[in-house]
Amino acid sequence: MSEPNSPGESRRGAPRFFVGCEDDESEVLEDSMRTDMELYEDDEDTDSPPERQIMVGICCMMKKSKSKPMTQILERLCRFEYITVVIFPEDVILNEPVDKWPLCDCLISFHSKGFPLDKAVSYAKLRNPLLINDLNMQYYIQDRREVYRILQEEGIDLPRYAVLNRDPDKPDECNLVEGEDHVEVNGEIFQKPFVEKPVCAEDHNVYIYYPTSAGGGSQRLFRKIGSRSSVYSPESSVRKTGSYIYEEFMPTDGTDVKVYTVGPDYAHAEARKSPALDGKVERDSEGKEVRYPVMLSAMEKLVARKVCLAFKQTVCGFDLLRANGHSYVCDVNGFSFVKNSMKYYDDCAKILGNIVMRELAPQFQIPWSIPTEAEDIPIVPTTSGTMMELRCVIAVIRHGDRTPKQKMKMEVRNPMFFDLFEKYGGYKTGKLKLKKPKQLQEVLDITRQLLAELGQHNDCEIEEKKSKLEQLKTVLEMYGHFSGINRKVQLTYLPHGQPKTSSEEEGMSI
Ligand SMILES: Nc1ncnc2c1ncn2[C@@H]1O[C@H](COP(=O)(O)OP(=O)(O)O)[C@@H](O)[C@H]1O
Ligand SMILES: [Mg+2]
């Protein structure tokens, strides 16, 4: 198993991670406090600035704080040298006034069934800790109408929907017109199949109504019970009490994409069979729900970022429906951890620890620099021990075939060429390469002059062949000017006359 040891994480001593509140007399707490005092006194001796642990409070229902993912992540969070985690006991949360709750500098707190969100809000007001998940936004997350309103305001794609609000005392006075194969809500028509969701987000009794052409009836979804998540009902007419959202049914491939953010720049995604299918939950041999790997597209990553920021929930789960080539958000759940993924536990703890350090290290006078990628050594667990993970292969590749060289060769004897040879130091090695525009221009000038002279004298003192000179002129005049690397002149001195025709090195070539 991998032991992540990123910068700022400490391996010395046991993880500081305890359950307690101010008056808690538990041993773990005392040990931790004593350690802190020793640290503090040591610091005074050496005259360095006082340092104290950054307290990260976990305030949620016990079912959540004692869950496996939470335990795994908190264990990893404790490896940060300057972070101590304190779990607020459930009976303290429920029964003690907030001024008796443990102190903390950073608060990870979230609502779930039975959680006193109002108290958590007053605690945050009283102590003003850094909030990993905003608390006030958690009221909105409990109401699907608010969730959809926020999604719409942020320009995030969601299914077309309408809200049917019912006064519990006058359930008949509402803007609903029902047909065999459609409903009209506030004047907006939804053909079957459509989805009916209770406005309360905690209520998972979502119904999907089938069209007559598909046999009618409806699929009633509910919170998973054992191996079932929905059941078919022959009932085709919609519910007549309670307030609902009606929305168009998005035709997916039969899976829901579950996304889990940890801050705006990180999202884990996995797919699960939609409960809307036949309601039979897919489970593996260990009894865990089957998950399919998912790669989010760039657009979906942007959606994850927007959801995380719009709802101010660093740790945030939501559902995506991939349909018609788009992805639609149909549910935002707020605080939610991925289950059974070591990689996620590692990543999540590291990101949360880094957020805490980045935000709080300055006021604690803790020297802290944002860890760089280079320090993030990619060691991964494998079946044969831990080893470095291959993250990418970078190759610079070129094709093997190239445009053939275009060469012309000619022998030159005119003194003007010899002068050029001398001028640019050709006699030092017997070879000369001319590439600069000015030099190539000189060769062209000589060629033009020789051709002009050839035109005048027919007795021909010029030994260079006219046709060769014309070819040379044509090549040098190509493109209208000299630039780039597409032409060069090579001159080779031949002290012993005639070159061997087979050798490329002799004579003058272009
Ligand atoms: N508009 C829709 N089109 C198709 N399927 C949907 C739609 N809305 C919800 N579903 C299905 O119903 C399930 C439950 O709906 P969701 O809004 O996620 O409610 P819950 O709060 O119960 O999770 C989703 O996981 C998805 O499979
Ligand atoms: Mg959902």
XYZ file of C-alpha atoms and ligand atoms in Angstrom:
538
model
C 0.000 0.000 0.000
C 1.270 3.439 -0.759
C 2.284 5.835 1.962
C 1.958 9.270 0.461
C 4.499 11.640 1.864
C 4.017 14.925 0.199
C 5.626 18.164 1.336
C 4.310 19.341 4.624
C 3.278 15.896 5.689
C 4.990 14.534 8.730
C 5.959 10.984 9.450
C 7.290 11.635 12.862
C 5.033 10.477 15.675
C 1.504 9.167 15.529
C -1.074 11.119 13.575
C -2.664 13.828 15.709
C -6.295 13.038 15.266
C -8.683 12.921 18.121
C -12.253 13.183 19.194
C -12.972 15.857 21.721
C -14.257 19.212 22.831
C -12.928 21.890 25.152
C -13.800 20.077 28.337
C -13.041 16.650 27.032
C -10.672 14.840 29.329
C -9.827 12.053 26.961
C -6.257 10.768 26.985
C -5.673 11.323 23.344
C -6.553 14.958 23.726
C -4.251 15.423 26.727
C -1.393 13.761 24.917
C -1.875 15.981 21.976
C -2.072 19.123 24.129
C 1.082 18.169 26.005
C 2.941 17.662 22.776
C 1.860 21.092 21.669
C 3.116 22.727 24.874
C 6.505 21.060 24.568
C 6.760 22.279 21.060
C 5.877 25.779 22.167
C 8.467 25.843 24.970
C 11.168 24.493 22.672
C 10.401 27.322 20.335
C 10.784 29.912 23.088
C 14.169 28.488 24.019
C 15.427 28.873 20.493
C 13.870 32.319 20.100
C 11.962 31.359 16.961
C 8.407 32.598 16.440
C 5.713 30.645 18.298
C 4.075 27.929 16.286
C 0.948 26.090 17.178
C -0.987 23.377 15.447
C -3.709 24.334 13.007
C -6.869 22.710 14.336
C -9.170 21.260 11.696
C -12.616 20.568 13.133
C -14.890 17.869 11.749
C -18.484 18.705 12.556
C -21.060 16.337 11.139
C -23.223 13.394 12.143
C -21.312 10.447 13.606
C -22.422 8.191 10.758
C -20.381 10.440 8.461
C -17.433 11.263 10.742
C -16.890 7.575 11.506
C -17.352 6.429 7.914
C -14.492 4.625 6.174
C -13.708 7.329 3.583
C -13.702 10.033 6.294
C -11.403 7.971 8.542
C -9.051 7.221 5.661
C -8.877 10.858 4.580
C -8.450 12.243 8.105
C -5.623 9.778 8.767
C -3.846 11.174 5.740
C -4.658 14.784 6.654
C -3.009 14.258 10.035
C 0.289 13.519 8.314
C 0.595 17.232 7.630
C 3.100 18.358 10.196
C 1.142 21.380 11.403
C -2.383 19.989 11.185
C -4.336 18.427 14.048
C -7.796 17.063 13.413
C -10.524 17.258 16.021
C -13.790 15.406 15.526
C -16.750 17.021 17.238
C -18.635 14.288 19.119
C -22.207 13.865 17.942
C -23.703 14.301 21.416
C -21.810 17.590 21.790
C -23.131 18.760 18.431
C -26.668 17.801 19.304
C -26.795 18.645 23.006
C -24.205 21.305 23.842
C -24.470 25.004 23.066
C -22.045 26.085 20.363
C -19.796 28.001 22.762
C -19.019 24.630 24.338
C -18.011 23.062 21.052
C -14.284 22.402 20.490
C -12.239 25.247 19.043
C -10.881 25.019 15.539
C -9.193 27.152 12.906
C -10.684 25.375 9.946
C -14.086 23.714 9.878
C -15.200 20.795 7.773
C -18.905 20.719 8.487
C -21.846 19.506 6.499
C -25.502 18.734 6.805
C -27.012 15.281 6.682
C -30.213 13.865 8.180
C -30.609 15.042 11.775
C -27.729 17.538 11.686
C -28.423 20.911 13.360
C -27.249 23.169 10.532
C -28.459 26.291 12.375
C -26.106 25.491 15.269
C -23.183 24.926 12.910
C -23.925 28.310 11.323
C -23.894 30.029 14.742
C -20.693 28.211 15.680
C -19.047 29.461 12.478
C -20.263 32.981 13.272
C -18.866 32.743 16.800
C -15.426 31.318 15.944
C -15.035 32.392 12.338
C -12.996 29.410 11.158
C -11.943 28.806 7.562
C -14.906 26.961 6.025
C -14.084 24.116 3.654
C -17.765 23.857 2.705
C -19.868 26.980 3.104
C -22.672 26.401 5.602
C -25.353 28.831 4.440
C -25.295 27.349 0.944
C -26.177 24.008 2.515
C -29.732 25.265 3.091
C -30.090 25.720 -0.667
C -28.643 22.283 -1.391
C -31.572 20.787 0.533
C -34.061 22.293 -1.912
C -34.027 21.121 -5.537
C -35.686 24.382 -6.642
C -32.776 26.399 -5.262
C -30.216 23.969 -6.671
C -31.746 24.304 -10.146
C -32.044 28.078 -9.822
C -28.340 28.354 -8.960
C -27.335 25.997 -11.765
C -29.375 28.068 -14.210
C -27.886 31.344 -12.954
C -24.394 29.934 -13.464
C -25.167 28.915 -17.034
C -24.719 25.221 -16.250
C -26.692 22.861 -18.517
C -29.577 21.128 -16.772
C -32.744 19.379 -18.004
C -35.638 21.648 -19.016
C -37.855 21.870 -15.936
C -40.800 23.535 -14.222
C -41.684 23.833 -10.551
C -45.115 22.879 -9.279
C -45.596 24.426 -5.840
C -48.586 23.210 -3.854
C -50.064 24.768 -0.771
C -50.486 21.763 1.585
C -53.853 23.152 2.672
C -55.154 23.627 -0.871
C -53.470 20.894 -2.901
C -55.946 21.263 -5.778
C -55.123 24.909 -6.405
C -52.063 24.460 -8.531
C -50.918 25.081 -12.077
C -51.115 21.498 -13.267
C -52.995 20.185 -16.284
C -52.624 16.462 -16.800
C -53.046 14.599 -20.093
C -52.586 10.928 -20.866
C -49.104 11.434 -22.284
C -48.060 14.813 -20.899
C -48.344 17.307 -18.076
C -48.632 21.072 -18.354
C -46.925 22.849 -15.461
C -47.295 26.646 -15.278
C -48.202 26.485 -18.955
C -45.105 24.482 -19.893
C -45.634 21.098 -21.523
C -43.652 17.973 -20.654
C -44.318 14.968 -22.860
C -43.762 11.509 -21.384
C -41.269 10.241 -20.504
C -40.756 12.957 -17.884
C -39.332 12.973 -14.359
C -41.118 14.092 -11.186
C -38.892 15.014 -8.238
C -39.976 16.085 -4.750
C -38.746 19.658 -4.132
C -37.033 18.479 -0.971
C -33.618 17.175 -2.077
C -33.546 14.760 0.857
C -36.603 13.037 -0.551
C -35.374 10.466 -3.053
C -38.790 9.336 -4.231
C -38.225 10.401 -7.818
C -40.813 9.047 -10.308
C -40.362 8.606 -14.035
C -43.545 8.377 -16.151
C -43.538 6.256 -19.313
C -45.489 7.141 -22.463
C -48.497 5.043 -23.495
C -46.501 3.866 -26.524
C -44.066 2.199 -24.089
C -46.868 0.617 -22.050
C -47.444 3.545 -19.654
C -47.032 3.309 -15.906
C -44.090 4.725 -13.984
C -40.796 3.817 -12.366
C -40.597 4.734 -8.698
C -37.090 5.401 -7.487
C -36.117 5.367 -3.828
C -33.031 5.401 -1.649
C -31.273 2.055 -2.178
C -32.597 -0.777 -0.064
C -30.357 -3.828 -0.438
C -30.406 -4.880 -4.055
C -33.113 -2.492 -5.222
C -33.234 1.194 -6.104
C -36.563 1.430 -7.971
C -39.706 -0.469 -8.783
C -42.173 -0.357 -11.684
C -45.701 0.828 -10.968
C -48.698 0.596 -13.309
C -49.764 4.050 -12.046
C -49.636 6.538 -14.907
C -50.994 9.663 -13.271
C -48.790 12.039 -11.320
C -48.835 12.608 -7.554
C -51.550 14.975 -6.336
C -50.065 16.114 -3.033
C -46.753 17.756 -2.394
C -44.570 20.082 -4.471
C -42.513 18.718 -7.345
C -40.106 19.574 -10.088
C -41.154 18.239 -13.487
C -38.392 17.843 -16.011
C -37.687 16.257 -19.350
C -36.243 12.754 -19.259
C -32.672 12.712 -20.609
C -31.883 9.587 -22.620
C -28.506 8.383 -21.304
C -26.757 5.092 -22.032
C -28.288 3.778 -18.822
C -25.602 5.111 -16.488
C -25.338 8.132 -14.200
C -22.025 9.928 -13.961
C -21.187 10.685 -10.331
C -18.712 13.547 -9.933
C -16.820 14.363 -6.744
C -14.898 17.634 -6.540
C -12.142 18.546 -4.102
C -11.784 22.233 -4.832
C -12.398 23.786 -8.240
C -9.425 22.095 -9.900
C -9.985 18.478 -8.949
C -12.812 16.115 -9.801
C -13.112 12.352 -9.589
C -15.842 10.766 -11.695
C -17.314 7.315 -11.982
C -20.422 5.895 -13.618
C -23.098 3.681 -12.091
C -26.111 1.961 -13.518
C -29.065 4.344 -13.448
C -31.712 3.426 -10.860
C -34.234 4.430 -13.523
C -33.571 1.243 -15.533
C -34.983 -1.845 -13.819
C -34.139 -0.943 -10.235
C -31.812 -3.910 -9.690
C -28.580 -2.642 -8.119
C -25.422 -4.100 -9.711
C -23.094 -5.430 -7.038
C -19.693 -7.134 -7.247
C -18.626 -10.251 -5.343
C -17.789 -8.108 -2.307
C -21.255 -6.595 -2.367
C -20.034 -3.168 -3.500
C -22.010 -1.331 -6.158
C -20.393 -1.764 -9.586
C -18.685 1.411 -10.815
C -17.471 2.131 -14.305
C -14.412 4.290 -14.950
C -15.120 7.697 -16.445
C -12.903 10.330 -18.003
C -14.470 13.758 -17.820
C -14.341 15.894 -20.944
C -12.911 19.413 -20.769
C -16.478 20.776 -20.740
C -17.445 18.489 -17.867
C -14.378 19.530 -15.871
C -15.489 23.113 -16.333
C -18.966 22.145 -15.087
C -17.353 20.531 -12.006
C -15.426 23.730 -11.362
C -18.558 25.857 -11.741
C -20.626 23.620 -9.432
C -17.909 23.620 -6.765
C -17.584 27.414 -6.873
C -21.285 28.253 -7.274
C -22.288 26.193 -4.235
C -19.100 27.153 -2.317
C -18.545 23.499 -1.465
C -14.904 22.427 -1.754
C -15.931 18.806 -1.330
C -18.969 18.428 -3.531
C -20.737 15.515 -5.196
C -23.136 15.905 -8.080
C -24.795 13.846 -10.829
C -24.294 14.288 -14.556
C -26.509 12.839 -17.262
C -24.694 12.328 -20.555
C -27.360 12.594 -23.241
C -27.638 13.916 -26.794
C -23.921 14.715 -26.894
C -24.151 17.011 -23.826
C -23.832 16.631 -20.093
C -26.606 17.879 -17.831
C -26.418 18.329 -14.073
C -29.550 16.820 -12.494
C -28.569 16.697 -8.828
C -26.106 18.469 -6.496
C -25.504 16.689 -3.203
C -22.871 18.855 -1.487
C -20.308 17.214 0.790
C -19.608 13.694 -0.408
C -16.503 11.515 -0.530
C -15.662 8.827 -3.098
C -15.769 5.374 -1.536
C -13.073 2.697 -1.803
C -10.479 4.582 -3.828
C -6.990 4.839 -2.292
C -5.995 7.277 -5.011
C -8.917 9.543 -4.134
C -8.170 9.320 -0.399
C -4.547 10.319 -1.092
C -5.469 13.126 -3.469
C -8.304 14.457 -1.366
C -6.264 14.622 1.862
C -3.382 16.259 0.035
C -5.589 18.898 -1.576
C -7.463 19.653 1.658
C -4.193 19.843 3.624
C -2.711 22.173 1.041
C -5.798 24.415 1.124
C -5.599 24.622 4.920
C -1.858 25.367 4.839
C -2.156 27.897 2.030
C -4.937 29.798 3.809
C -3.747 29.588 7.410
C 0.044 29.112 7.451
C 0.731 32.893 7.162
C -1.283 33.846 10.267
C 0.301 30.947 12.177
C 3.741 32.093 11.056
C 4.394 28.650 9.676
C 6.867 28.637 6.812
C 4.926 27.094 3.972
C 5.361 27.168 0.265
C 2.897 25.689 -2.162
C 4.298 22.294 -3.109
C 5.370 22.033 -6.714
C 4.672 19.193 -9.081
C 8.317 18.084 -9.019
C 8.040 17.241 -5.340
C 4.962 15.188 -5.998
C 6.800 11.914 -6.503
C 4.535 9.508 -8.374
C 4.974 6.385 -6.267
C 2.063 3.977 -6.645
C 1.159 0.648 -5.097
C 1.261 -2.344 -7.426
C 0.854 -6.081 -6.932
C 4.653 -6.338 -6.691
C 5.319 -3.523 -4.215
C 5.437 0.218 -4.736
C 7.031 1.659 -7.806
C 7.240 4.805 -9.843
C 4.219 5.386 -12.003
C 4.777 6.165 -15.660
C 2.820 9.379 -16.094
C 3.580 10.197 -19.677
C 5.902 9.593 -22.579
C 7.137 12.604 -24.496
C 8.643 11.922 -27.910
C 9.998 14.170 -30.608
C 9.445 12.260 -33.808
C 10.061 12.953 -37.475
C 9.284 10.958 -40.556
C 12.073 9.053 -42.260
C 11.629 10.292 -45.811
C 12.700 13.721 -46.903
C 12.567 15.828 -50.037
C 15.506 14.811 -52.239
C 18.309 17.320 -52.471
C 18.200 19.397 -55.608
C 21.796 19.829 -56.702
C 23.563 21.153 -59.756
C 27.268 20.823 -60.263
C 29.550 22.811 -62.515
C 33.224 23.456 -62.913
C 34.228 27.107 -62.810
C 37.476 28.637 -64.037
C 36.725 32.326 -64.256
C 38.965 34.514 -62.020
C 35.877 36.224 -60.588
C 34.918 32.920 -58.923
C 38.514 32.517 -57.698
C 38.384 36.052 -56.211
C 35.202 35.101 -54.388
C 36.887 31.915 -53.167
C 39.764 33.952 -51.798
C 37.571 36.729 -50.368
C 35.673 34.334 -48.123
C 38.691 32.323 -47.006
C 38.211 29.284 -49.221
C 41.953 28.586 -49.528
C 42.240 27.797 -45.809
C 40.510 24.480 -46.212
C 40.036 24.270 -49.936
C 36.296 24.360 -49.425
C 33.793 27.185 -49.139
C 30.085 27.382 -48.299
C 28.169 30.510 -49.204
C 24.741 30.880 -47.574
C 24.307 34.545 -46.742
C 22.046 36.577 -49.037
C 24.908 39.002 -49.752
C 27.234 36.148 -50.775
C 24.627 34.462 -52.945
C 23.924 37.823 -54.560
C 27.626 38.089 -55.435
C 27.537 34.674 -57.126
C 24.425 35.758 -59.048
C 26.089 39.048 -60.082
C 29.115 37.165 -61.452
C 26.858 34.730 -63.302
C 24.829 37.541 -64.857
C 28.005 39.373 -65.872
C 29.480 36.253 -67.483
C 26.258 35.558 -69.363
C 26.137 39.158 -70.557
C 29.736 38.911 -71.756
C 28.971 35.595 -73.461
C 26.183 37.314 -75.355
C 28.627 39.951 -76.669
C 31.682 37.861 -77.612
C 31.234 34.879 -79.757
C 34.963 34.022 -79.720
C 34.216 32.900 -76.184
C 37.063 33.392 -73.747
C 34.697 32.340 -71.046
C 35.163 28.694 -70.403
C 32.049 28.130 -68.284
C 29.324 26.463 -70.294
C 26.554 28.850 -71.206
C 23.807 26.359 -70.382
C 25.257 25.683 -66.942
C 25.574 29.418 -66.242
C 21.946 29.913 -67.288
C 20.854 27.127 -64.974
C 22.870 28.690 -62.144
C 21.234 32.054 -62.810
C 17.755 30.500 -62.887
C 18.269 28.756 -59.562
C 19.648 31.869 -57.871
C 16.864 34.048 -59.243
C 14.159 31.731 -57.869
C 11.729 33.188 -55.269
C 12.830 36.754 -56.176
C 15.125 37.164 -53.159
C 17.532 35.286 -50.903
C 16.148 34.262 -47.542
C 15.667 31.241 -45.383
C 17.736 28.131 -45.792
C 16.639 26.912 -49.166
C 19.808 27.597 -51.195
C 23.531 27.463 -50.751
C 26.644 27.507 -52.952
C 29.546 25.198 -52.229
C 32.915 25.811 -53.864
C 35.745 23.288 -53.825
C 39.259 24.093 -55.001
C 40.665 21.532 -57.427
C 44.449 22.079 -57.637
C 44.883 19.072 -59.914
C 42.283 19.912 -62.505
C 39.436 17.642 -63.613
C 37.409 16.144 -60.769
C 36.277 12.587 -60.658
C 32.734 12.764 -61.898
C 31.472 10.399 -59.240
C 32.528 12.536 -56.278
C 30.065 14.991 -54.852
C 32.761 16.896 -53.018
C 34.491 18.343 -56.005
C 33.682 21.160 -58.375
C 31.100 23.770 -57.640
C 27.654 22.803 -56.706
C 24.482 24.599 -55.840
N -33.942 14.416 -16.179
C -33.584 13.143 -16.018
N -33.501 12.317 -17.078
C -33.176 11.024 -16.937
N -32.912 10.464 -15.759
C -32.970 11.232 -14.641
C -33.307 12.609 -14.721
N -33.269 13.109 -13.482
C -32.922 12.092 -12.671
N -32.739 10.964 -13.363
C -32.385 9.645 -12.808
O -32.929 9.564 -11.520
C -31.908 9.402 -10.562
C -32.258 10.138 -9.294
O -32.416 11.511 -9.577
P -31.631 12.620 -8.766
O -32.050 13.934 -9.271
O -30.198 12.296 -8.773
O -32.254 12.458 -7.316
P -31.623 11.923 -5.950
O -31.590 13.109 -5.072
O -32.589 10.903 -5.470
O -30.270 11.361 -6.201
C -30.660 9.896 -11.231
O -29.519 9.286 -10.689
C -30.895 9.506 -12.662
O -30.561 8.144 -12.893
Mg -28.693 11.798 -7.329
